[in-house]
Protein backbone atom coordinates (compact mmCIF):
# COMPACT_ATOMS: atom_id res chain seq x y z
CA UNK A 1 0.00 0.00 0.00
CA UNK A 2 1.36 3.44 -0.99
CA UNK A 3 2.27 5.84 1.77
CA UNK A 4 0.23 9.07 1.89
CA UNK A 5 2.52 11.83 0.52
CA UNK A 6 0.69 14.47 2.59
CA UNK A 7 2.59 15.27 5.76
CA UNK A 8 0.93 15.94 9.11
CA UNK A 9 0.37 19.69 9.47
CA UNK A 10 2.96 21.25 11.76
CA UNK A 11 3.82 24.74 13.00
CA UNK A 12 6.35 25.29 10.20
CA UNK A 13 3.68 24.59 7.57
CA UNK A 14 1.24 26.92 9.33
CA UNK A 15 3.84 29.71 9.40
CA UNK A 16 4.76 29.27 5.73
CA UNK A 17 1.07 29.49 4.75
CA UNK A 18 0.48 32.58 6.90
CA UNK A 19 3.60 34.29 5.53
CA UNK A 20 2.54 33.59 1.94
CA UNK A 21 -0.88 35.13 2.57
CA UNK A 22 0.52 38.18 4.38
CA UNK A 23 3.09 38.96 1.68
CA UNK A 24 0.93 38.32 -1.40
CA UNK A 25 -0.20 41.34 -3.42
CA UNK A 26 -1.61 39.27 -6.28
CA UNK A 27 -2.95 35.76 -6.70
CA UNK A 28 -4.12 33.29 -9.30
CA UNK A 29 -7.91 32.95 -9.08
CA UNK A 30 -9.49 29.77 -10.42
CA UNK A 31 -13.22 29.76 -11.25
CA UNK A 32 -15.66 27.64 -13.21
CA UNK A 33 -17.31 29.45 -16.11
CA UNK A 34 -21.02 29.09 -16.73
CA UNK A 35 -20.34 26.58 -19.54
CA UNK A 36 -18.44 24.38 -17.05
CA UNK A 37 -14.97 25.23 -18.36
CA UNK A 38 -12.28 26.11 -15.82
CA UNK A 39 -10.54 29.48 -15.98
CA UNK A 40 -7.58 30.95 -14.09
CA UNK A 41 -6.79 34.65 -13.96
CA UNK A 42 -4.45 36.91 -12.04
CA UNK A 43 -6.05 39.29 -9.53
CA UNK A 44 -4.81 41.82 -7.03
CA UNK A 45 -4.85 40.23 -3.57
CA UNK A 46 -5.10 41.38 -0.02
CA UNK A 47 -6.50 40.50 3.37
CA UNK A 48 -9.44 42.23 5.00
CA UNK A 49 -9.00 43.81 8.44
CA UNK A 50 -10.42 40.53 9.81
CA UNK A 51 -7.86 38.54 7.81
CA UNK A 52 -10.09 37.15 5.04
CA UNK A 53 -8.70 37.03 1.49
CA UNK A 54 -10.13 39.64 -0.86
CA UNK A 55 -9.78 41.26 -4.25
CA UNK A 56 -11.39 44.10 -6.15
CA UNK A 57 -13.26 42.97 -9.28
CA UNK A 58 -15.23 44.45 -12.15
CA UNK A 59 -18.66 43.18 -13.14
CA UNK A 60 -17.37 43.26 -16.72
CA UNK A 61 -14.82 40.48 -16.14
CA UNK A 62 -15.44 36.82 -16.91
CA UNK A 63 -14.19 35.73 -13.49
CA UNK A 64 -16.66 38.00 -11.69
CA UNK A 65 -19.56 36.65 -13.74
CA UNK A 66 -18.37 33.12 -12.98
CA UNK A 67 -18.21 33.82 -9.23
CA UNK A 68 -21.67 35.38 -9.29
CA UNK A 69 -23.04 32.19 -10.89
CA UNK A 70 -20.93 29.81 -8.77
CA UNK A 71 -19.04 31.25 -5.78
CA UNK A 72 -16.78 28.18 -5.41
CA UNK A 73 -13.20 29.02 -6.34
CA UNK A 74 -9.53 28.65 -5.47
CA UNK A 75 -6.80 31.21 -4.93
CA UNK A 76 -3.11 30.44 -5.26
CA UNK A 77 -0.40 32.63 -3.72
CA UNK A 78 3.36 32.23 -3.75
CA UNK A 79 5.80 33.12 -6.47
CA UNK A 80 8.97 31.39 -7.65
CA UNK A 81 12.20 32.92 -6.43
CA UNK A 82 14.75 34.42 -8.76
CA UNK A 83 16.95 31.32 -8.65
CA UNK A 84 16.53 27.60 -8.87
CA UNK A 85 13.69 25.38 -9.92
CA UNK A 86 10.33 27.19 -9.59
CA UNK A 87 8.79 24.04 -8.14
CA UNK A 88 11.02 24.22 -5.06
CA UNK A 89 9.40 27.49 -3.89
CA UNK A 90 6.37 27.35 -1.58
CA UNK A 91 2.88 28.04 -2.82
CA UNK A 92 -0.52 27.85 -1.18
CA UNK A 93 -3.90 27.07 -2.71
CA UNK A 94 -6.93 28.22 -0.73
CA UNK A 95 -10.25 26.63 -1.61
CA UNK A 96 -12.95 29.20 -0.91
CA UNK A 97 -16.36 30.66 -1.57
CA UNK A 98 -16.77 34.25 -2.74
CA UNK A 99 -19.29 36.89 -1.72
CA UNK A 100 -19.49 40.45 -2.97
CA UNK A 101 -19.43 43.77 -1.14
CA UNK A 102 -20.58 46.63 -3.34
CA UNK A 103 -20.30 50.38 -2.89
CA UNK A 104 -23.04 51.37 -0.45
CA UNK A 105 -23.01 48.01 1.35
CA UNK A 106 -22.18 48.10 5.07
CA UNK A 107 -18.41 47.99 5.59
CA UNK A 108 -17.50 48.89 1.99
CA UNK A 109 -15.89 52.24 2.81
CA UNK A 110 -13.73 50.81 5.62
CA UNK A 111 -12.74 47.90 3.39
CA UNK A 112 -11.83 50.30 0.57
CA UNK A 113 -9.65 52.43 2.87
CA UNK A 114 -7.88 49.31 4.13
CA UNK A 115 -7.39 47.89 0.61
CA UNK A 116 -5.92 51.13 -0.73
CA UNK A 117 -3.08 50.98 1.82
CA UNK A 118 -1.56 48.02 -0.08
CA UNK A 119 -3.03 48.81 -3.53
CA UNK A 120 -2.85 52.61 -3.89
CA UNK A 121 -3.21 52.54 -7.69
CA UNK A 122 -6.69 51.06 -7.25
CA UNK A 123 -7.77 54.59 -6.22
CA UNK A 124 -8.20 55.26 -9.97
CA UNK A 125 -11.09 52.79 -10.29
CA UNK A 126 -12.22 51.64 -6.83
CA UNK A 127 -15.22 53.97 -6.98
CA UNK A 128 -16.44 52.90 -10.43
CA UNK A 129 -20.01 51.56 -10.39
CA UNK A 130 -19.02 48.18 -11.84
CA UNK A 131 -16.37 47.47 -9.15
CA UNK A 132 -16.97 45.55 -5.95
CA UNK A 133 -14.95 43.55 -3.48
CA UNK A 134 -14.91 39.78 -3.64
CA UNK A 135 -14.41 38.56 -0.09
CA UNK A 136 -13.44 34.91 0.21
CA UNK A 137 -14.42 32.48 2.94
CA UNK A 138 -11.72 29.82 3.16
CA UNK A 139 -12.73 26.17 3.42
CA UNK A 140 -9.39 24.39 3.06
CA UNK A 141 -5.81 24.94 2.07
CA UNK A 142 -3.16 22.94 0.27
CA UNK A 143 0.42 23.98 0.91
CA UNK A 144 3.23 22.80 -1.30
CA UNK A 145 6.37 23.84 0.54
CA UNK A 146 8.64 22.38 -2.15
CA UNK A 147 9.40 18.84 -3.26
CA UNK A 148 8.06 16.30 -0.75
CA UNK A 149 6.54 18.98 1.48
CA UNK A 150 2.78 18.78 0.96
CA UNK A 151 0.26 19.69 3.67
CA UNK A 152 -3.52 19.98 4.05
CA UNK A 153 -4.55 23.02 6.08
CA UNK A 154 -7.68 24.27 7.78
CA UNK A 155 -8.67 27.94 7.71
CA UNK A 156 -7.40 28.20 11.28
CA UNK A 157 -4.04 26.70 10.27
CA UNK A 158 -3.71 29.50 7.69
CA UNK A 159 -4.77 32.20 10.16
CA UNK A 160 -7.98 32.81 8.20
CA UNK A 161 -11.53 33.15 9.46
CA UNK A 162 -13.49 30.03 8.47
mmCIF file of C-alpha atoms in Angstrom:
data_model
loop_
_atom_site.group_PDB
_atom_site.id
_atom_site.type_symbol
_atom_site.label_atom_id
_atom_site.label_comp_id
_atom_site.label_asym_id
_atom_site.label_seq_id
_atom_site.Cartn_x
_atom_site.Cartn_y
_atom_site.Cartn_z
ATOM 1 C CA UNK A 1 0.000 0.000 0.000
ATOM 2 C CA UNK A 2 1.365 3.435 -0.987
ATOM 3 C CA UNK A 3 2.270 5.839 1.772
ATOM 4 C CA UNK A 4 0.235 9.070 1.891
ATOM 5 C CA UNK A 5 2.520 11.830 0.524
ATOM 6 C CA UNK A 6 0.687 14.466 2.590
ATOM 7 C CA UNK A 7 2.589 15.274 5.761
ATOM 8 C CA UNK A 8 0.927 15.944 9.110
ATOM 9 C CA UNK A 9 0.372 19.687 9.473
ATOM 10 C CA UNK A 10 2.960 21.254 11.758
ATOM 11 C CA UNK A 11 3.816 24.745 13.003
ATOM 12 C CA UNK A 12 6.350 25.290 10.205
ATOM 13 C CA UNK A 13 3.677 24.589 7.571
ATOM 14 C CA UNK A 14 1.240 26.920 9.328
ATOM 15 C CA UNK A 15 3.836 29.706 9.395
ATOM 16 C CA UNK A 16 4.760 29.272 5.733
ATOM 17 C CA UNK A 17 1.069 29.494 4.750
ATOM 18 C CA UNK A 18 0.478 32.582 6.904
ATOM 19 C CA UNK A 19 3.599 34.285 5.528
ATOM 20 C CA UNK A 20 2.538 33.587 1.936
ATOM 21 C CA UNK A 21 -0.880 35.134 2.567
ATOM 22 C CA UNK A 22 0.515 38.176 4.380
ATOM 23 C CA UNK A 23 3.088 38.957 1.682
ATOM 24 C CA UNK A 24 0.928 38.316 -1.397
ATOM 25 C CA UNK A 25 -0.197 41.339 -3.425
ATOM 26 C CA UNK A 26 -1.609 39.274 -6.283
ATOM 27 C CA UNK A 27 -2.948 35.755 -6.697
ATOM 28 C CA UNK A 28 -4.121 33.287 -9.303
ATOM 29 C CA UNK A 29 -7.908 32.953 -9.079
ATOM 30 C CA UNK A 30 -9.493 29.768 -10.423
ATOM 31 C CA UNK A 31 -13.216 29.764 -11.251
ATOM 32 C CA UNK A 32 -15.657 27.639 -13.205
ATOM 33 C CA UNK A 33 -17.305 29.449 -16.106
ATOM 34 C CA UNK A 34 -21.019 29.090 -16.731
ATOM 35 C CA UNK A 35 -20.341 26.580 -19.538
ATOM 36 C CA UNK A 36 -18.440 24.385 -17.050
ATOM 37 C CA UNK A 37 -14.974 25.231 -18.360
ATOM 38 C CA UNK A 38 -12.276 26.107 -15.818
ATOM 39 C CA UNK A 39 -10.535 29.484 -15.977
ATOM 40 C CA UNK A 40 -7.576 30.951 -14.090
ATOM 41 C CA UNK A 41 -6.786 34.647 -13.965
ATOM 42 C CA UNK A 42 -4.455 36.906 -12.040
ATOM 43 C CA UNK A 43 -6.054 39.288 -9.530
ATOM 44 C CA UNK A 44 -4.807 41.822 -7.027
ATOM 45 C CA UNK A 45 -4.845 40.225 -3.574
ATOM 46 C CA UNK A 46 -5.099 41.380 -0.017
ATOM 47 C CA UNK A 47 -6.501 40.497 3.368
ATOM 48 C CA UNK A 48 -9.442 42.233 4.998
ATOM 49 C CA UNK A 49 -9.002 43.810 8.445
ATOM 50 C CA UNK A 50 -10.421 40.526 9.808
ATOM 51 C CA UNK A 51 -7.855 38.541 7.810
ATOM 52 C CA UNK A 52 -10.094 37.153 5.036
ATOM 53 C CA UNK A 53 -8.701 37.030 1.489
ATOM 54 C CA UNK A 54 -10.133 39.638 -0.856
ATOM 55 C CA UNK A 55 -9.784 41.255 -4.246
ATOM 56 C CA UNK A 56 -11.390 44.102 -6.148
ATOM 57 C CA UNK A 57 -13.259 42.970 -9.278
ATOM 58 C CA UNK A 58 -15.232 44.450 -12.146
ATOM 59 C CA UNK A 59 -18.661 43.179 -13.138
ATOM 60 C CA UNK A 60 -17.368 43.264 -16.722
ATOM 61 C CA UNK A 61 -14.822 40.476 -16.142
ATOM 62 C CA UNK A 62 -15.444 36.820 -16.912
ATOM 63 C CA UNK A 63 -14.188 35.728 -13.486
ATOM 64 C CA UNK A 64 -16.664 38.003 -11.687
ATOM 65 C CA UNK A 65 -19.562 36.648 -13.741
ATOM 66 C CA UNK A 66 -18.370 33.118 -12.982
ATOM 67 C CA UNK A 67 -18.208 33.824 -9.233
ATOM 68 C CA UNK A 68 -21.673 35.382 -9.293
ATOM 69 C CA UNK A 69 -23.042 32.191 -10.886
ATOM 70 C CA UNK A 70 -20.929 29.810 -8.767
ATOM 71 C CA UNK A 71 -19.044 31.246 -5.776
ATOM 72 C CA UNK A 72 -16.784 28.184 -5.413
ATOM 73 C CA UNK A 73 -13.199 29.023 -6.338
ATOM 74 C CA UNK A 74 -9.533 28.649 -5.471
ATOM 75 C CA UNK A 75 -6.800 31.214 -4.927
ATOM 76 C CA UNK A 76 -3.111 30.440 -5.263
ATOM 77 C CA UNK A 77 -0.404 32.628 -3.722
ATOM 78 C CA UNK A 78 3.359 32.231 -3.751
ATOM 79 C CA UNK A 79 5.803 33.123 -6.469
ATOM 80 C CA UNK A 80 8.967 31.391 -7.650
ATOM 81 C CA UNK A 81 12.196 32.919 -6.426
ATOM 82 C CA UNK A 82 14.746 34.416 -8.758
ATOM 83 C CA UNK A 83 16.950 31.320 -8.647
ATOM 84 C CA UNK A 84 16.533 27.604 -8.871
ATOM 85 C CA UNK A 85 13.688 25.375 -9.923
ATOM 86 C CA UNK A 86 10.332 27.193 -9.590
ATOM 87 C CA UNK A 87 8.787 24.039 -8.138
ATOM 88 C CA UNK A 88 11.019 24.218 -5.058
ATOM 89 C CA UNK A 89 9.405 27.490 -3.893
ATOM 90 C CA UNK A 90 6.374 27.350 -1.577
ATOM 91 C CA UNK A 91 2.877 28.041 -2.820
ATOM 92 C CA UNK A 92 -0.516 27.845 -1.182
ATOM 93 C CA UNK A 93 -3.898 27.073 -2.706
ATOM 94 C CA UNK A 94 -6.932 28.220 -0.730
ATOM 95 C CA UNK A 95 -10.255 26.634 -1.608
ATOM 96 C CA UNK A 96 -12.954 29.200 -0.913
ATOM 97 C CA UNK A 97 -16.357 30.657 -1.574
ATOM 98 C CA UNK A 98 -16.773 34.251 -2.741
ATOM 99 C CA UNK A 99 -19.288 36.889 -1.721
ATOM 100 C CA UNK A 100 -19.488 40.452 -2.969
ATOM 101 C CA UNK A 101 -19.429 43.766 -1.136
ATOM 102 C CA UNK A 102 -20.580 46.634 -3.340
ATOM 103 C CA UNK A 103 -20.298 50.381 -2.886
ATOM 104 C CA UNK A 104 -23.041 51.374 -0.455
ATOM 105 C CA UNK A 105 -23.009 48.014 1.352
ATOM 106 C CA UNK A 106 -22.177 48.103 5.069
ATOM 107 C CA UNK A 107 -18.412 47.993 5.593
ATOM 108 C CA UNK A 108 -17.503 48.891 1.995
ATOM 109 C CA UNK A 109 -15.895 52.238 2.811
ATOM 110 C CA UNK A 110 -13.735 50.810 5.615
ATOM 111 C CA UNK A 111 -12.738 47.905 3.390
ATOM 112 C CA UNK A 112 -11.834 50.299 0.570
ATOM 113 C CA UNK A 113 -9.651 52.430 2.869
ATOM 114 C CA UNK A 114 -7.881 49.305 4.127
ATOM 115 C CA UNK A 115 -7.393 47.895 0.608
ATOM 116 C CA UNK A 116 -5.923 51.132 -0.727
ATOM 117 C CA UNK A 117 -3.079 50.977 1.824
ATOM 118 C CA UNK A 118 -1.561 48.025 -0.082
ATOM 119 C CA UNK A 119 -3.033 48.806 -3.528
ATOM 120 C CA UNK A 120 -2.850 52.605 -3.887
ATOM 121 C CA UNK A 121 -3.206 52.542 -7.687
ATOM 122 C CA UNK A 122 -6.691 51.065 -7.249
ATOM 123 C CA UNK A 123 -7.773 54.586 -6.223
ATOM 124 C CA UNK A 124 -8.201 55.256 -9.966
ATOM 125 C CA UNK A 125 -11.090 52.785 -10.290
ATOM 126 C CA UNK A 126 -12.219 51.638 -6.826
ATOM 127 C CA UNK A 127 -15.225 53.970 -6.980
ATOM 128 C CA UNK A 128 -16.436 52.897 -10.431
ATOM 129 C CA UNK A 129 -20.011 51.564 -10.394
ATOM 130 C CA UNK A 130 -19.017 48.177 -11.836
ATOM 131 C CA UNK A 131 -16.373 47.473 -9.152
ATOM 132 C CA UNK A 132 -16.975 45.550 -5.949
ATOM 133 C CA UNK A 133 -14.947 43.555 -3.485
ATOM 134 C CA UNK A 134 -14.912 39.783 -3.637
ATOM 135 C CA UNK A 135 -14.409 38.563 -0.090
ATOM 136 C CA UNK A 136 -13.441 34.908 0.208
ATOM 137 C CA UNK A 137 -14.420 32.480 2.944
ATOM 138 C CA UNK A 138 -11.720 29.823 3.159
ATOM 139 C CA UNK A 139 -12.728 26.174 3.419
ATOM 140 C CA UNK A 140 -9.393 24.389 3.056
ATOM 141 C CA UNK A 141 -5.809 24.942 2.068
ATOM 142 C CA UNK A 142 -3.155 22.942 0.267
ATOM 143 C CA UNK A 143 0.418 23.977 0.909
ATOM 144 C CA UNK A 144 3.235 22.805 -1.300
ATOM 145 C CA UNK A 145 6.368 23.838 0.544
ATOM 146 C CA UNK A 146 8.645 22.380 -2.148
ATOM 147 C CA UNK A 147 9.396 18.836 -3.263
ATOM 148 C CA UNK A 148 8.063 16.300 -0.755
ATOM 149 C CA UNK A 149 6.536 18.981 1.485
ATOM 150 C CA UNK A 150 2.778 18.782 0.963
ATOM 151 C CA UNK A 151 0.256 19.688 3.673
ATOM 152 C CA UNK A 152 -3.518 19.981 4.050
ATOM 153 C CA UNK A 153 -4.546 23.020 6.083
ATOM 154 C CA UNK A 154 -7.685 24.270 7.782
ATOM 155 C CA UNK A 155 -8.675 27.940 7.709
ATOM 156 C CA UNK A 156 -7.404 28.195 11.282
ATOM 157 C CA UNK A 157 -4.040 26.703 10.271
ATOM 158 C CA UNK A 158 -3.714 29.499 7.688
ATOM 159 C CA UNK A 159 -4.772 32.197 10.158
ATOM 160 C CA UNK A 160 -7.980 32.806 8.201
ATOM 161 C CA UNK A 161 -11.525 33.148 9.456
ATOM 162 C CA UNK A 162 -13.485 30.030 8.473
#
